[in-house]
mmCIF file of C-alpha atoms in Angstrom:
data_model
loop_
_atom_site.group_PDB
_atom_site.id
_atom_site.type_symbol
_atom_site.label_atom_id
_atom_site.label_comp_id
_atom_site.label_asym_id
_atom_site.label_seq_id
_atom_site.Cartn_x
_atom_site.Cartn_y
_atom_site.Cartn_z
ATOM 1 C CA UNK S 1 -13.166 0.021 1.496
ATOM 2 C CA UNK S 2 -13.568 3.337 3.254
ATOM 3 C CA UNK S 3 -14.422 3.091 6.958
ATOM 4 C CA UNK S 4 -17.286 5.395 7.902
ATOM 5 C CA UNK S 5 -17.191 6.797 11.418
ATOM 6 C CA UNK S 6 -20.119 8.938 12.503
ATOM 7 C CA UNK S 7 -18.459 11.523 14.747
ATOM 8 C CA UNK S 8 -21.872 12.543 16.087
ATOM 9 C CA UNK S 9 -22.226 9.126 17.723
ATOM 10 C CA UNK S 10 -20.682 8.393 21.117
ATOM 11 C CA UNK S 11 -17.671 6.052 21.300
ATOM 12 C CA UNK S 12 -18.517 3.209 23.684
ATOM 13 C CA UNK S 13 -15.437 1.373 24.972
ATOM 14 C CA UNK S 14 -15.751 -2.393 25.325
ATOM 15 C CA UNK S 15 -14.130 -4.705 27.880
ATOM 16 C CA UNK S 16 -11.781 -7.204 26.219
ATOM 17 C CA UNK S 17 -9.904 -10.255 27.490
ATOM 18 C CA UNK S 18 -6.917 -11.524 25.500
ATOM 19 C CA UNK S 19 -5.925 -15.196 25.373
ATOM 20 C CA UNK S 20 -2.694 -16.489 23.881
ATOM 21 C CA UNK S 21 -2.891 -20.198 23.187
ATOM 22 C CA UNK S 22 0.607 -21.621 23.534
ATOM 23 C CA UNK S 23 2.623 -24.288 25.325
ATOM 24 C CA UNK S 24 5.826 -22.283 25.021
ATOM 25 C CA UNK S 25 5.088 -18.548 25.374
ATOM 26 C CA UNK S 26 5.406 -16.409 28.463
ATOM 27 C CA UNK S 27 4.063 -12.894 28.804
ATOM 28 C CA UNK S 28 7.624 -11.631 28.275
ATOM 29 C CA UNK S 29 7.899 -13.168 24.788
ATOM 30 C CA UNK S 30 4.235 -13.190 23.746
ATOM 31 C CA UNK S 31 4.496 -10.730 20.853
ATOM 32 C CA UNK S 32 1.060 -11.547 19.436
ATOM 33 C CA UNK S 33 -0.730 -11.001 22.734
ATOM 34 C CA UNK S 34 1.196 -7.754 23.192
ATOM 35 C CA UNK S 35 0.170 -6.552 19.711
ATOM 36 C CA UNK S 36 -3.494 -7.131 20.578
ATOM 37 C CA UNK S 37 -3.289 -5.521 24.025
ATOM 38 C CA UNK S 38 -1.563 -2.429 22.641
ATOM 39 C CA UNK S 39 -4.052 -1.994 19.807
ATOM 40 C CA UNK S 40 -7.074 -2.585 22.031
ATOM 41 C CA UNK S 41 -5.913 0.077 24.482
ATOM 42 C CA UNK S 42 -4.902 2.595 21.792
ATOM 43 C CA UNK S 43 -8.397 2.248 20.313
ATOM 44 C CA UNK S 44 -9.862 3.307 23.665
ATOM 45 C CA UNK S 45 -11.077 -0.070 24.911
ATOM 46 C CA UNK S 46 -10.155 -1.728 28.212
ATOM 47 C CA UNK S 47 -8.187 -4.959 28.579
ATOM 48 C CA UNK S 48 -9.845 -6.796 31.458
ATOM 49 C CA UNK S 49 -7.418 -9.694 31.573
ATOM 50 C CA UNK S 50 -4.623 -11.303 29.582
ATOM 51 C CA UNK S 51 -3.869 -15.007 29.891
ATOM 52 C CA UNK S 52 -1.585 -17.560 28.308
ATOM 53 C CA UNK S 53 -3.445 -20.864 28.028
ATOM 54 C CA UNK S 54 -1.902 -24.211 27.002
ATOM 55 C CA UNK S 55 -2.785 -25.822 23.658
ATOM 56 C CA UNK S 56 -5.450 -27.941 25.331
ATOM 57 C CA UNK S 57 -9.116 -28.153 24.389
ATOM 58 C CA UNK S 58 -10.205 -28.382 28.033
ATOM 59 C CA UNK S 59 -7.984 -25.507 29.201
ATOM 60 C CA UNK S 60 -9.194 -23.235 26.389
ATOM 61 C CA UNK S 61 -12.861 -24.048 27.053
ATOM 62 C CA UNK S 62 -12.386 -23.554 30.796
ATOM 63 C CA UNK S 63 -10.908 -20.079 30.285
ATOM 64 C CA UNK S 64 -13.595 -19.176 27.741
ATOM 65 C CA UNK S 65 -16.324 -20.312 30.151
ATOM 66 C CA UNK S 66 -14.837 -18.155 32.939
ATOM 67 C CA UNK S 67 -14.761 -15.071 30.724
ATOM 68 C CA UNK S 68 -18.213 -15.742 29.252
ATOM 69 C CA UNK S 69 -19.632 -15.873 32.789
ATOM 70 C CA UNK S 70 -17.794 -12.656 33.774
ATOM 71 C CA UNK S 71 -20.152 -9.723 33.246
ATOM 72 C CA UNK S 72 -17.110 -7.432 32.927
ATOM 73 C CA UNK S 73 -15.994 -9.160 29.692
ATOM 74 C CA UNK S 74 -17.709 -8.138 26.447
ATOM 75 C CA UNK S 75 -15.191 -9.604 23.995
ATOM 76 C CA UNK S 76 -12.552 -12.343 24.000
ATOM 77 C CA UNK S 77 -9.784 -12.303 21.411
ATOM 78 C CA UNK S 78 -7.491 -15.324 21.242
ATOM 79 C CA UNK S 79 -4.317 -15.742 19.252
ATOM 80 C CA UNK S 80 -2.710 -19.059 18.418
ATOM 81 C CA UNK S 81 -3.713 -22.658 17.924
ATOM 82 C CA UNK S 82 -5.729 -22.041 14.750
ATOM 83 C CA UNK S 83 -3.506 -24.005 12.363
ATOM 84 C CA UNK S 84 -3.688 -27.574 11.129
ATOM 85 C CA UNK S 85 -1.316 -29.479 13.404
ATOM 86 C CA UNK S 86 -2.448 -31.978 15.994
ATOM 87 C CA UNK S 87 -1.963 -29.495 18.843
ATOM 88 C CA UNK S 88 -4.051 -26.772 17.119
ATOM 89 C CA UNK S 89 -7.440 -27.084 18.842
ATOM 90 C CA UNK S 90 -8.465 -23.459 19.341
ATOM 91 C CA UNK S 91 -11.221 -23.477 16.666
ATOM 92 C CA UNK S 92 -12.714 -26.698 18.028
ATOM 93 C CA UNK S 93 -12.682 -25.323 21.593
ATOM 94 C CA UNK S 94 -14.250 -22.021 20.530
ATOM 95 C CA UNK S 95 -16.888 -23.671 18.356
ATOM 96 C CA UNK S 96 -17.901 -25.936 21.262
ATOM 97 C CA UNK S 97 -19.051 -22.898 23.284
ATOM 98 C CA UNK S 98 -20.665 -20.821 20.503
ATOM 99 C CA UNK S 99 -24.383 -20.246 20.629
ATOM 100 C CA UNK S 100 -24.096 -18.584 17.236
ATOM 101 C CA UNK S 101 -21.098 -18.558 14.894
ATOM 102 C CA UNK S 102 -20.103 -15.349 13.122
ATOM 103 C CA UNK S 103 -19.295 -16.999 9.795
ATOM 104 C CA UNK S 104 -18.205 -13.850 8.014
ATOM 105 C CA UNK S 105 -15.284 -13.185 10.355
ATOM 106 C CA UNK S 106 -13.195 -16.172 9.277
ATOM 107 C CA UNK S 107 -14.189 -15.686 5.664
ATOM 108 C CA UNK S 108 -13.248 -11.998 5.708
ATOM 109 C CA UNK S 109 -9.992 -12.676 7.565
ATOM 110 C CA UNK S 110 -8.935 -15.246 4.959
ATOM 111 C CA UNK S 111 -9.994 -12.986 2.089
ATOM 112 C CA UNK S 112 -7.890 -10.136 3.439
ATOM 113 C CA UNK S 113 -4.992 -12.480 4.234
ATOM 114 C CA UNK S 114 -5.033 -13.834 0.694
ATOM 115 C CA UNK S 115 -3.976 -10.414 -0.575
ATOM 116 C CA UNK S 116 -0.913 -10.542 1.735
ATOM 117 C CA UNK S 117 0.105 -14.204 1.915
ATOM 118 C CA UNK S 118 -1.625 -15.773 -1.073
ATOM 119 C CA UNK S 119 -2.878 -19.321 -0.942
ATOM 120 C CA UNK S 120 -1.155 -19.951 2.411
ATOM 121 C CA UNK S 121 -4.264 -18.390 3.936
ATOM 122 C CA UNK S 122 -6.044 -21.751 3.598
ATOM 123 C CA UNK S 123 -4.047 -22.861 6.648
ATOM 124 C CA UNK S 124 -5.846 -20.323 8.821
ATOM 125 C CA UNK S 125 -8.866 -21.456 10.770
ATOM 126 C CA UNK S 126 -9.748 -18.045 12.216
ATOM 127 C CA UNK S 127 -13.202 -18.210 13.751
ATOM 128 C CA UNK S 128 -15.715 -16.138 15.700
ATOM 129 C CA UNK S 129 -18.998 -16.524 17.496
ATOM 130 C CA UNK S 130 -21.206 -15.397 20.349
ATOM 131 C CA UNK S 131 -21.876 -17.118 23.679
ATOM 132 C CA UNK S 132 -24.130 -15.673 26.414
ATOM 133 C CA UNK S 133 -23.724 -12.178 25.022
ATOM 134 C CA UNK S 134 -19.916 -12.343 24.741
ATOM 135 C CA UNK S 135 -18.167 -12.011 21.387
ATOM 136 C CA UNK S 136 -15.426 -14.598 20.828
ATOM 137 C CA UNK S 137 -12.705 -14.251 18.197
ATOM 138 C CA UNK S 138 -9.788 -16.603 17.463
ATOM 139 C CA UNK S 139 -7.005 -15.535 15.119
ATOM 140 C CA UNK S 140 -3.684 -17.060 14.059
ATOM 141 C CA UNK S 141 -0.696 -16.772 16.364
ATOM 142 C CA UNK S 142 1.586 -14.516 14.366
ATOM 143 C CA UNK S 143 1.937 -10.832 15.258
ATOM 144 C CA UNK S 144 1.184 -10.003 11.614
ATOM 145 C CA UNK S 145 -2.099 -11.938 11.688
ATOM 146 C CA UNK S 146 -3.069 -10.186 14.932
ATOM 147 C CA UNK S 147 -2.349 -6.808 13.363
ATOM 148 C CA UNK S 148 -4.415 -7.708 10.301
ATOM 149 C CA UNK S 149 -7.361 -9.021 12.330
ATOM 150 C CA UNK S 150 -7.402 -5.968 14.593
ATOM 151 C CA UNK S 151 -6.514 -3.224 12.119
ATOM 152 C CA UNK S 152 -8.704 -4.420 9.269
ATOM 153 C CA UNK S 153 -11.723 -5.976 11.023
ATOM 154 C CA UNK S 154 -12.038 -5.856 14.802
ATOM 155 C CA UNK S 155 -10.999 -2.255 15.322
ATOM 156 C CA UNK S 156 -13.870 -1.182 13.103
ATOM 157 C CA UNK S 157 -16.550 -3.626 14.198
ATOM 158 C CA UNK S 158 -15.843 -2.833 17.865
ATOM 159 C CA UNK S 159 -16.220 0.914 17.261
ATOM 160 C CA UNK S 160 -19.739 1.995 18.185
ATOM 161 C CA UNK S 161 -19.519 4.872 15.688
ATOM 162 C CA UNK S 162 -18.983 2.716 12.576
ATOM 163 C CA UNK S 163 -21.791 2.992 10.056
ATOM 164 C CA UNK S 164 -23.875 1.482 8.658
ATOM 165 C CA UNK S 165 -23.594 -1.079 11.489
ATOM 166 C CA UNK S 166 -21.187 -2.490 14.067
ATOM 167 C CA UNK S 167 -21.066 -5.254 16.660
ATOM 168 C CA UNK S 168 -21.221 -2.896 19.645
ATOM 169 C CA UNK S 169 -24.728 -1.681 18.841
ATOM 170 C CA UNK S 170 -25.933 -5.296 18.955
ATOM 171 C CA UNK S 171 -24.526 -6.004 22.427
ATOM 172 C CA UNK S 172 -27.678 -5.058 24.396
ATOM 173 C CA UNK S 173 -29.706 -7.461 22.230
ATOM 174 C CA UNK S 174 -27.386 -10.488 22.081
ATOM 175 C CA UNK S 175 -29.293 -12.429 24.735
ATOM 176 C CA UNK S 176 -32.814 -11.691 23.491
ATOM 177 C CA UNK S 177 -35.217 -14.585 23.392
#
């Protein structure tokens, strides 16, 4: 599908924190986190913080809570821990803090992944939601999945110039009652 950018609209950069969920990665060998950071910055957004968090429900929730409470963080993107093994708890941790899920994100990610990796996409539990006005996205831990999620979905939805609608234009209204 053609992406429609209205060049008459102002680009509004968003503040993004990047979480890599892993018991074994360091920043030096965290290729997936590096892919996200590079793409976020190239798109004109600001990376507020980058953290590697253990595959632990409590540790993931604790870091999410800290970023959700930080008024300088608009978006959290996590990579890793979305599979089916016993240690993969990222979706459960994210879903425990959502006020509203963004159902279409995981569905769209898997639909797009199907065209690249076929039925193996059923092993992805990519998820997204909103908590206290902060967008939360969790994607698989491979650099390829991070590229796909950013290049094909997030890059566009986090561009305030995308028409007919984008997530940035909703930000001022996310905490309406």
